[in-house]
Amino acid sequence: MSNNTIKILVKKPDVGKRLDILLNQSVDTLTRTSIKNLIKTKKVRVNKKEIIFPAKKVKLGEMIELDHIIENPIFPKAQKIPLNIIFEDNDILIINKPAGMVVHPGAGNFDNTLVNALIYKYKKNLSDINGLLRPGIVHRLDKDTSGALVIAKNNFSHSELGKQFGSHSIKRKYLALVWGVIRPLYGKISTLLSRSKKNRQLMAVSELRGKKAVTNYKTIKVFENKNIPRISLIEFYLETGRTHQIRAHLDYKNTSLLGDKKYKKKFIRFKNITKDFESKLSLLNGQALHAQTLGLIHPVKGEIIHFKANLPAGFKNLLSFLEKVSD
């Protein structure tokens, strides 16, 4: 057994939620009943003050701490995995995450995650606000999405970055290759997103429930040739950071990313395409979605800083091919 303290910073989307509901949504290993019991037995604190009412409504910026005992805890093991480091100082770390890498351990993925690599290189020199399984992790990218990711080396930096994510002031731009053409060629998609009723592993646009998701997009170029399907190179700028946001909004627009196996459309068929295109597509590791730029305020220095993550080889090669063969 092991004592574990989980720390959760209340962000803007969670303001007004019941304490027990927020904890249930944030802690995968505990049921709502067990969370209520922990609250009633004074194992939960808000801004260092013990709370015994599960129905308490949380406020922006509050720090929630939950103490509980883990039976037979599974600690992430240190693994020597190369990290593509874009920037590093005493407070934060910016990496270019490869497609195919899971950010933190979870069901079915306890090895070869970003966290395993971070523990090997930095040991305990990471924030612990998100608990034992997520040291340093402030935000995530999908397993098959590549690009810029910020890691917190201490709890102060984690808290300050969390406030920026909560207020949606973090600037993130993604580059993607998408089947077909989105009309209009540029614009804003603003909807509610919630779990799909057909498949709980996917997100879907809803008219009545869910969290607000806002995606700005701009079509940079449309590739077209008699030997390849019509494909668009699109830049996405996120105002919010919901799970699978870009992929769900593309699904709403009746299309999907090249290489996306979960949100792929049934109507997409390979007809009259060259073997070269098939080859380049098969070498695409993951989906053609890359978090290219990340802008934030340094949590300690207060400076506005921007970072750019280079495209992965598979994405870059496919893009070069499309540039050569398109009309």
mmCIF file of C-alpha atoms in Angstrom:
data_model
loop_
_atom_site.group_PDB
_atom_site.id
_atom_site.type_symbol
_atom_site.label_atom_id
_atom_site.label_comp_id
_atom_site.label_asym_id
_atom_site.label_seq_id
_atom_site.Cartn_x
_atom_site.Cartn_y
_atom_site.Cartn_z
ATOM 1 C CA MET A 1 0.000 0.000 0.000
ATOM 2 C CA SER A 2 1.040 3.596 -0.545
ATOM 3 C CA ASN A 3 -0.267 6.992 0.552
ATOM 4 C CA ASN A 4 -0.941 9.265 -2.383
ATOM 5 C CA THR A 5 -1.964 12.917 -2.538
ATOM 6 C CA ILE A 6 -3.592 14.071 -5.753
ATOM 7 C CA LYS A 7 -3.658 17.803 -6.446
ATOM 8 C CA ILE A 8 -6.117 19.386 -8.861
ATOM 9 C CA LEU A 9 -6.208 23.046 -9.858
ATOM 10 C CA VAL A 10 -9.728 24.255 -10.681
ATOM 11 C CA LYS A 11 -9.745 25.615 -14.226
ATOM 12 C CA LYS A 12 -12.322 27.778 -15.965
ATOM 13 C CA PRO A 13 -14.347 24.921 -17.581
ATOM 14 C CA ASP A 14 -14.845 23.292 -14.145
ATOM 15 C CA VAL A 15 -15.997 26.379 -12.216
ATOM 16 C CA GLY A 16 -19.296 25.727 -10.429
ATOM 17 C CA LYS A 17 -19.064 21.933 -10.519
ATOM 18 C CA ARG A 18 -19.733 19.867 -7.423
ATOM 19 C CA LEU A 19 -16.536 18.844 -5.669
ATOM 20 C CA ASP A 20 -17.323 15.111 -5.849
ATOM 21 C CA ILE A 21 -18.204 15.302 -9.552
ATOM 22 C CA LEU A 22 -14.981 17.131 -10.442
ATOM 23 C CA LEU A 23 -12.907 14.591 -8.479
ATOM 24 C CA ASN A 24 -14.744 11.707 -10.140
ATOM 25 C CA GLN A 25 -13.994 13.165 -13.580
ATOM 26 C CA SER A 26 -10.346 13.805 -12.701
ATOM 27 C CA VAL A 27 -9.355 10.623 -10.826
ATOM 28 C CA ASP A 28 -9.741 7.470 -12.920
ATOM 29 C CA THR A 29 -8.942 5.061 -10.068
ATOM 30 C CA LEU A 30 -11.755 6.113 -7.687
ATOM 31 C CA THR A 31 -15.527 5.712 -7.858
ATOM 32 C CA ARG A 32 -17.876 8.544 -6.944
ATOM 33 C CA THR A 33 -18.946 6.640 -3.818
ATOM 34 C CA SER A 34 -15.360 6.224 -2.616
ATOM 35 C CA ILE A 35 -14.715 9.917 -3.322
ATOM 36 C CA LYS A 36 -17.722 10.892 -1.176
ATOM 37 C CA ASN A 37 -16.391 8.710 1.630
ATOM 38 C CA LEU A 38 -12.971 10.369 1.378
ATOM 39 C CA ILE A 39 -14.604 13.798 1.583
ATOM 40 C CA LYS A 40 -16.704 12.837 4.610
ATOM 41 C CA THR A 41 -13.652 11.412 6.407
ATOM 42 C CA LYS A 42 -11.737 14.691 5.909
ATOM 43 C CA LYS A 43 -9.335 13.354 3.283
ATOM 44 C CA VAL A 44 -10.045 16.230 0.890
ATOM 45 C CA ARG A 45 -8.831 19.813 1.248
ATOM 46 C CA VAL A 46 -9.593 22.931 -0.762
ATOM 47 C CA ASN A 47 -6.933 25.633 -0.405
ATOM 48 C CA LYS A 48 -5.569 23.678 2.605
ATOM 49 C CA LYS A 49 -8.994 23.695 4.345
ATOM 50 C CA GLU A 50 -10.698 20.351 5.070
ATOM 51 C CA ILE A 51 -14.020 19.925 3.278
ATOM 52 C CA ILE A 52 -16.759 17.490 4.358
ATOM 53 C CA PHE A 53 -19.527 18.419 1.910
ATOM 54 C CA PRO A 54 -19.449 16.540 -1.449
ATOM 55 C CA ALA A 55 -21.842 19.082 -2.991
ATOM 56 C CA LYS A 56 -19.526 22.071 -2.474
ATOM 57 C CA LYS A 57 -19.242 24.118 -5.673
ATOM 58 C CA VAL A 58 -15.642 24.730 -6.730
ATOM 59 C CA LYS A 59 -14.205 28.109 -7.729
ATOM 60 C CA LEU A 60 -11.595 29.190 -10.269
ATOM 61 C CA GLY A 61 -8.013 28.825 -9.046
ATOM 62 C CA GLU A 62 -8.811 26.684 -6.000
ATOM 63 C CA MET A 63 -6.293 23.937 -5.251
ATOM 64 C CA ILE A 64 -7.924 20.632 -4.336
ATOM 65 C CA GLU A 65 -5.892 17.987 -2.497
ATOM 66 C CA LEU A 66 -7.136 14.441 -2.049
ATOM 67 C CA ASP A 67 -5.401 11.872 0.191
ATOM 68 C CA HIS A 68 -6.044 8.197 -0.378
ATOM 69 C CA ILE A 69 -4.342 4.831 -0.020
ATOM 70 C CA ILE A 70 -3.414 2.941 -3.181
ATOM 71 C CA GLU A 71 -3.595 -0.824 -2.885
ATOM 72 C CA ASN A 72 -0.651 -2.453 -4.692
ATOM 73 C CA PRO A 73 0.327 0.797 -6.435
ATOM 74 C CA ILE A 74 1.836 0.628 -9.896
ATOM 75 C CA PHE A 75 4.589 3.213 -10.259
ATOM 76 C CA PRO A 76 5.753 4.154 -13.744
ATOM 77 C CA LYS A 77 9.195 2.721 -14.342
ATOM 78 C CA ALA A 78 12.101 4.697 -15.701
ATOM 79 C CA GLN A 79 12.865 3.830 -19.325
ATOM 80 C CA LYS A 80 15.680 5.158 -21.466
ATOM 81 C CA ILE A 81 13.691 6.648 -24.342
ATOM 82 C CA PRO A 82 15.098 9.515 -26.447
ATOM 83 C CA LEU A 83 13.413 12.902 -26.043
ATOM 84 C CA ASN A 84 13.389 15.575 -28.742
ATOM 85 C CA ILE A 85 13.924 18.635 -26.534
ATOM 86 C CA ILE A 86 13.124 22.032 -28.076
ATOM 87 C CA PHE A 87 13.733 24.129 -24.955
ATOM 88 C CA GLU A 88 14.665 23.586 -21.325
ATOM 89 C CA ASP A 89 15.393 25.634 -18.211
ATOM 90 C CA ASN A 90 14.924 25.127 -14.460
ATOM 91 C CA ASP A 91 11.140 25.480 -14.641
ATOM 92 C CA ILE A 92 9.783 24.068 -17.890
ATOM 93 C CA LEU A 93 10.626 21.690 -20.673
ATOM 94 C CA ILE A 94 9.288 21.862 -24.250
ATOM 95 C CA ILE A 95 9.486 18.636 -26.238
ATOM 96 C CA ASN A 96 8.509 17.559 -29.739
ATOM 97 C CA LYS A 97 6.441 14.453 -28.999
ATOM 98 C CA PRO A 98 6.557 11.785 -31.712
ATOM 99 C CA ALA A 99 3.385 10.244 -33.095
ATOM 100 C CA GLY A 100 2.768 6.840 -31.561
ATOM 101 C CA MET A 101 3.872 7.804 -28.049
ATOM 102 C CA VAL A 102 1.291 7.857 -25.248
ATOM 103 C CA VAL A 103 1.776 10.817 -22.898
ATOM 104 C CA HIS A 104 1.196 9.081 -19.565
ATOM 105 C CA PRO A 105 0.540 5.513 -18.318
ATOM 106 C CA GLY A 106 -3.026 4.241 -18.362
ATOM 107 C CA ALA A 107 -5.053 1.150 -19.112
ATOM 108 C CA GLY A 108 -3.001 -1.009 -21.479
ATOM 109 C CA ASN A 109 -0.164 1.521 -21.706
ATOM 110 C CA PHE A 110 2.231 1.363 -18.754
ATOM 111 C CA ASP A 111 5.475 1.237 -20.738
ATOM 112 C CA ASN A 112 7.160 3.391 -23.384
ATOM 113 C CA THR A 113 5.131 6.490 -22.517
ATOM 114 C CA LEU A 114 6.440 10.032 -22.302
ATOM 115 C CA VAL A 115 6.245 9.765 -18.503
ATOM 116 C CA ASN A 116 8.534 6.704 -18.514
ATOM 117 C CA ALA A 117 11.079 8.733 -20.472
ATOM 118 C CA LEU A 118 10.723 11.782 -18.198
ATOM 119 C CA ILE A 119 11.235 9.739 -15.022
ATOM 120 C CA TYR A 120 14.416 8.204 -16.446
ATOM 121 C CA LYS A 121 15.921 11.583 -17.345
ATOM 122 C CA TYR A 122 14.595 13.842 -14.582
ATOM 123 C CA LYS A 123 13.779 11.383 -11.763
ATOM 124 C CA LYS A 124 11.819 13.342 -9.112
ATOM 125 C CA ASN A 125 12.621 16.775 -10.549
ATOM 126 C CA LEU A 126 9.116 17.186 -11.978
ATOM 127 C CA SER A 127 5.843 18.591 -10.680
ATOM 128 C CA ASP A 128 3.623 16.142 -8.780
ATOM 129 C CA ILE A 129 0.326 18.042 -8.895
ATOM 130 C CA ASN A 130 -1.270 15.415 -11.153
ATOM 131 C CA GLY A 131 -0.217 12.469 -8.981
ATOM 132 C CA LEU A 132 2.076 9.476 -9.304
ATOM 133 C CA LEU A 133 1.214 8.518 -12.873
ATOM 134 C CA ARG A 134 1.510 11.985 -14.405
ATOM 135 C CA PRO A 135 4.634 13.749 -13.086
ATOM 136 C CA GLY A 136 5.221 17.005 -14.983
ATOM 137 C CA ILE A 137 2.193 16.538 -17.224
ATOM 138 C CA VAL A 138 0.220 19.756 -17.685
ATOM 139 C CA HIS A 139 -1.612 18.896 -20.917
ATOM 140 C CA ARG A 140 -1.697 16.092 -23.467
ATOM 141 C CA LEU A 141 -1.571 15.282 -27.148
ATOM 142 C CA ASP A 142 -3.306 12.226 -28.590
ATOM 143 C CA LYS A 143 -1.114 9.166 -28.977
ATOM 144 C CA ASP A 144 -0.919 9.494 -32.767
ATOM 145 C CA THR A 145 -0.543 13.279 -32.811
ATOM 146 C CA SER A 146 2.969 14.734 -32.863
ATOM 147 C CA GLY A 147 4.294 18.106 -31.809
ATOM 148 C CA ALA A 148 5.052 20.647 -29.097
ATOM 149 C CA LEU A 149 4.234 19.786 -25.497
ATOM 150 C CA VAL A 150 5.149 21.689 -22.310
ATOM 151 C CA ILE A 151 6.277 19.856 -19.151
ATOM 152 C CA ALA A 152 6.408 21.429 -15.669
ATOM 153 C CA LYS A 153 9.520 20.799 -13.592
ATOM 154 C CA ASN A 154 8.006 22.092 -10.352
ATOM 155 C CA ASN A 155 4.596 22.670 -8.803
ATOM 156 C CA PHE A 156 4.713 26.460 -9.071
ATOM 157 C CA SER A 157 5.297 26.269 -12.826
ATOM 158 C CA HIS A 158 2.588 23.608 -13.154
ATOM 159 C CA SER A 159 0.075 25.781 -11.301
ATOM 160 C CA GLU A 160 0.877 28.883 -13.375
ATOM 161 C CA LEU A 161 0.696 26.950 -16.660
ATOM 162 C CA GLY A 162 -2.564 25.356 -15.530
ATOM 163 C CA LYS A 163 -4.075 28.815 -15.107
ATOM 164 C CA GLN A 164 -3.058 29.699 -18.663
ATOM 165 C CA PHE A 165 -4.625 26.547 -20.059
ATOM 166 C CA GLY A 166 -7.720 27.163 -17.941
ATOM 167 C CA SER A 167 -8.128 30.680 -19.328
ATOM 168 C CA HIS A 168 -7.359 29.474 -22.881
ATOM 169 C CA SER A 169 -4.498 31.982 -23.222
ATOM 170 C CA ILE A 170 -2.038 29.333 -24.467
ATOM 171 C CA LYS A 171 -1.483 29.809 -28.222
ATOM 172 C CA ARG A 172 -1.467 26.548 -30.175
ATOM 173 C CA LYS A 173 -1.382 26.007 -33.931
ATOM 174 C CA TYR A 174 -1.628 22.651 -35.641
ATOM 175 C CA LEU A 175 -0.802 21.621 -39.196
ATOM 176 C CA ALA A 176 -2.850 18.838 -40.791
ATOM 177 C CA LEU A 177 -3.482 16.954 -44.021
ATOM 178 C CA VAL A 178 -7.188 16.371 -44.515
ATOM 179 C CA TRP A 179 -9.194 14.369 -47.035
ATOM 180 C CA GLY A 180 -11.099 16.577 -49.462
ATOM 181 C CA VAL A 181 -11.870 20.272 -49.051
ATOM 182 C CA ILE A 182 -13.584 22.025 -46.144
ATOM 183 C CA ARG A 183 -16.093 24.727 -47.105
ATOM 184 C CA PRO A 184 -15.622 27.575 -46.562
ATOM 185 C CA LEU A 185 -11.849 27.430 -46.979
ATOM 186 C CA TYR A 186 -11.324 29.268 -43.703
ATOM 187 C CA GLY A 187 -13.483 29.990 -40.712
ATOM 188 C CA LYS A 188 -14.431 29.040 -37.181
ATOM 189 C CA ILE A 189 -16.127 25.898 -35.865
ATOM 190 C CA SER A 190 -17.860 26.507 -32.522
ATOM 191 C CA THR A 191 -19.880 23.652 -31.013
ATOM 192 C CA LEU A 192 -20.446 21.572 -27.905
ATOM 193 C CA LEU A 193 -18.421 18.345 -27.693
ATOM 194 C CA SER A 194 -19.317 15.266 -25.674
ATOM 195 C CA ARG A 195 -18.765 11.515 -25.749
ATOM 196 C CA SER A 196 -20.226 9.861 -28.837
ATOM 197 C CA LYS A 197 -23.371 7.856 -28.156
ATOM 198 C CA LYS A 198 -22.266 5.279 -30.736
ATOM 199 C CA ASN A 199 -18.691 4.863 -29.482
ATOM 200 C CA ARG A 200 -17.674 6.104 -26.015
ATOM 201 C CA GLN A 201 -14.020 6.234 -27.093
ATOM 202 C CA LEU A 202 -14.826 9.004 -29.571
ATOM 203 C CA MET A 203 -16.019 12.583 -29.196
ATOM 204 C CA ALA A 204 -18.881 14.053 -31.183
ATOM 205 C CA VAL A 205 -20.635 17.364 -31.739
ATOM 206 C CA SER A 206 -23.793 17.746 -29.681
ATOM 207 C CA GLU A 207 -26.540 20.360 -29.803
ATOM 208 C CA LEU A 208 -27.626 19.944 -26.188
ATOM 209 C CA ARG A 209 -24.755 18.810 -23.957
ATOM 210 C CA GLY A 210 -21.003 18.837 -23.582
ATOM 211 C CA LYS A 211 -18.224 21.413 -23.343
ATOM 212 C CA LYS A 212 -17.810 24.352 -25.680
ATOM 213 C CA ALA A 213 -15.112 23.758 -28.304
ATOM 214 C CA VAL A 214 -13.837 26.447 -30.677
ATOM 215 C CA THR A 215 -11.555 25.645 -33.620
ATOM 216 C CA ASN A 216 -10.312 28.250 -36.106
ATOM 217 C CA TYR A 217 -8.981 26.918 -39.402
ATOM 218 C CA LYS A 218 -7.380 28.165 -42.607
ATOM 219 C CA THR A 219 -6.816 26.129 -45.769
ATOM 220 C CA ILE A 220 -3.245 26.726 -46.896
ATOM 221 C CA LYS A 221 -3.350 24.640 -50.067
ATOM 222 C CA VAL A 222 -5.471 22.060 -51.872
ATOM 223 C CA PHE A 223 -3.588 19.259 -53.629
ATOM 224 C CA GLU A 224 -5.304 17.758 -56.651
ATOM 225 C CA ASN A 225 -4.227 15.427 -59.440
ATOM 226 C CA LYS A 226 -5.830 12.656 -61.470
ATOM 227 C CA ASN A 227 -3.610 10.141 -59.662
ATOM 228 C CA ILE A 228 -4.306 11.272 -56.099
ATOM 229 C CA PRO A 229 -7.469 12.110 -54.137
ATOM 230 C CA ARG A 230 -8.137 15.749 -53.324
ATOM 231 C CA ILE A 231 -6.260 16.609 -50.107
ATOM 232 C CA SER A 232 -6.085 19.857 -48.112
ATOM 233 C CA LEU A 233 -3.237 21.241 -46.044
ATOM 234 C CA ILE A 234 -4.944 23.084 -43.187
ATOM 235 C CA GLU A 235 -3.738 25.159 -40.254
ATOM 236 C CA PHE A 236 -5.809 24.945 -37.073
ATOM 237 C CA TYR A 237 -5.749 27.423 -34.196
ATOM 238 C CA LEU A 238 -7.438 26.253 -31.008
ATOM 239 C CA GLU A 239 -9.294 28.590 -28.672
ATOM 240 C CA THR A 240 -10.180 25.630 -26.434
ATOM 241 C CA GLY A 241 -8.410 22.339 -25.820
ATOM 242 C CA ARG A 242 -11.000 19.560 -25.712
ATOM 243 C CA THR A 243 -10.295 15.855 -26.137
ATOM 244 C CA HIS A 244 -10.015 14.986 -29.863
ATOM 245 C CA GLN A 245 -11.236 18.512 -30.668
ATOM 246 C CA ILE A 246 -9.803 18.862 -34.191
ATOM 247 C CA ARG A 247 -10.680 15.291 -35.125
ATOM 248 C CA ALA A 248 -14.255 15.602 -33.856
ATOM 249 C CA HIS A 249 -14.740 18.913 -35.659
ATOM 250 C CA LEU A 250 -13.420 17.395 -38.891
ATOM 251 C CA ASP A 251 -15.880 14.545 -38.420
ATOM 252 C CA TYR A 252 -18.598 17.187 -38.014
ATOM 253 C CA LYS A 253 -17.442 18.603 -41.372
ATOM 254 C CA ASN A 254 -17.778 15.101 -42.842
ATOM 255 C CA THR A 255 -14.079 14.418 -43.357
ATOM 256 C CA SER A 256 -11.017 13.204 -41.422
ATOM 257 C CA LEU A 257 -7.234 13.367 -41.136
ATOM 258 C CA LEU A 258 -4.999 11.270 -43.341
ATOM 259 C CA GLY A 259 -3.903 8.301 -41.242
ATOM 260 C CA ASP A 260 -6.667 8.663 -38.639
ATOM 261 C CA LYS A 261 -7.888 5.147 -37.873
ATOM 262 C CA LYS A 262 -10.559 6.093 -35.324
ATOM 263 C CA TYR A 263 -12.375 8.930 -37.087
ATOM 264 C CA LYS A 264 -11.815 7.799 -40.680
ATOM 265 C CA LYS A 265 -14.750 8.111 -43.020
ATOM 266 C CA LYS A 266 -16.257 5.079 -44.744
ATOM 267 C CA PHE A 267 -16.693 6.955 -48.016
ATOM 268 C CA ILE A 268 -12.929 7.417 -48.469
ATOM 269 C CA ARG A 269 -11.766 4.896 -51.078
ATOM 270 C CA PHE A 270 -8.440 4.522 -52.841
ATOM 271 C CA LYS A 271 -9.134 4.732 -56.577
ATOM 272 C CA ASN A 272 -6.732 5.549 -59.372
ATOM 273 C CA ILE A 273 -3.837 6.402 -57.097
ATOM 274 C CA THR A 274 -0.173 5.754 -57.671
ATOM 275 C CA LYS A 275 1.893 3.239 -55.756
ATOM 276 C CA ASP A 276 4.149 6.120 -54.726
ATOM 277 C CA PHE A 277 1.241 7.809 -52.952
ATOM 278 C CA GLU A 278 0.199 4.558 -51.284
ATOM 279 C CA SER A 279 3.776 4.053 -50.149
ATOM 280 C CA LYS A 280 4.115 7.556 -48.705
ATOM 281 C CA LEU A 281 0.751 7.219 -46.962
ATOM 282 C CA SER A 282 1.715 3.877 -45.424
ATOM 283 C CA LEU A 283 4.890 5.448 -43.986
ATOM 284 C CA LEU A 284 2.849 8.076 -42.174
ATOM 285 C CA ASN A 285 3.337 7.244 -38.495
ATOM 286 C CA GLY A 286 -0.003 7.995 -36.870
ATOM 287 C CA GLN A 287 -2.301 10.669 -38.243
ATOM 288 C CA ALA A 288 -1.294 13.748 -40.215
ATOM 289 C CA LEU A 289 -1.795 16.153 -37.320
ATOM 290 C CA HIS A 290 1.138 18.061 -35.834
ATOM 291 C CA ALA A 291 1.158 20.606 -32.992
ATOM 292 C CA GLN A 292 3.547 22.938 -34.776
ATOM 293 C CA THR A 293 3.664 26.016 -32.543
ATOM 294 C CA LEU A 294 3.158 26.689 -28.851
ATOM 295 C CA GLY A 295 3.035 30.151 -27.281
ATOM 296 C CA LEU A 296 2.821 30.833 -23.552
ATOM 297 C CA ILE A 297 3.922 33.116 -20.731
ATOM 298 C CA HIS A 298 6.927 31.715 -18.899
ATOM 299 C CA PRO A 299 5.563 30.742 -15.460
ATOM 300 C CA VAL A 300 8.496 32.289 -13.562
ATOM 301 C CA LYS A 301 10.058 34.936 -15.813
ATOM 302 C CA GLY A 302 6.738 36.299 -17.062
ATOM 303 C CA GLU A 303 8.024 36.584 -20.642
ATOM 304 C CA ILE A 304 5.935 35.645 -23.683
ATOM 305 C CA ILE A 305 7.735 32.780 -25.422
ATOM 306 C CA HIS A 306 7.003 30.861 -28.626
ATOM 307 C CA PHE A 307 8.245 27.482 -29.824
ATOM 308 C CA LYS A 308 8.080 25.610 -33.110
ATOM 309 C CA ALA A 309 8.257 21.833 -33.466
ATOM 310 C CA ASN A 310 9.633 20.432 -36.734
ATOM 311 C CA LEU A 311 7.401 18.141 -38.771
ATOM 312 C CA PRO A 312 7.994 14.388 -38.341
ATOM 313 C CA ALA A 313 9.619 12.599 -41.278
ATOM 314 C CA GLY A 314 6.497 10.754 -42.466
ATOM 315 C CA PHE A 315 4.368 13.906 -42.538
ATOM 316 C CA LYS A 316 7.154 15.926 -44.190
ATOM 317 C CA ASN A 317 7.787 13.315 -46.898
ATOM 318 C CA LEU A 318 4.095 12.995 -47.716
ATOM 319 C CA LEU A 319 3.748 16.766 -47.923
ATOM 320 C CA SER A 320 6.768 17.016 -50.261
ATOM 321 C CA PHE A 321 5.281 14.298 -52.477
ATOM 322 C CA LEU A 322 1.941 16.111 -52.713
ATOM 323 C CA GLU A 323 3.709 19.359 -53.614
ATOM 324 C CA LYS A 324 5.492 17.611 -56.521
ATOM 325 C CA VAL A 325 2.554 15.742 -58.027
ATOM 326 C CA SER A 326 -0.326 18.202 -57.572
ATOM 327 C CA ASP A 327 -1.510 20.349 -60.464
#
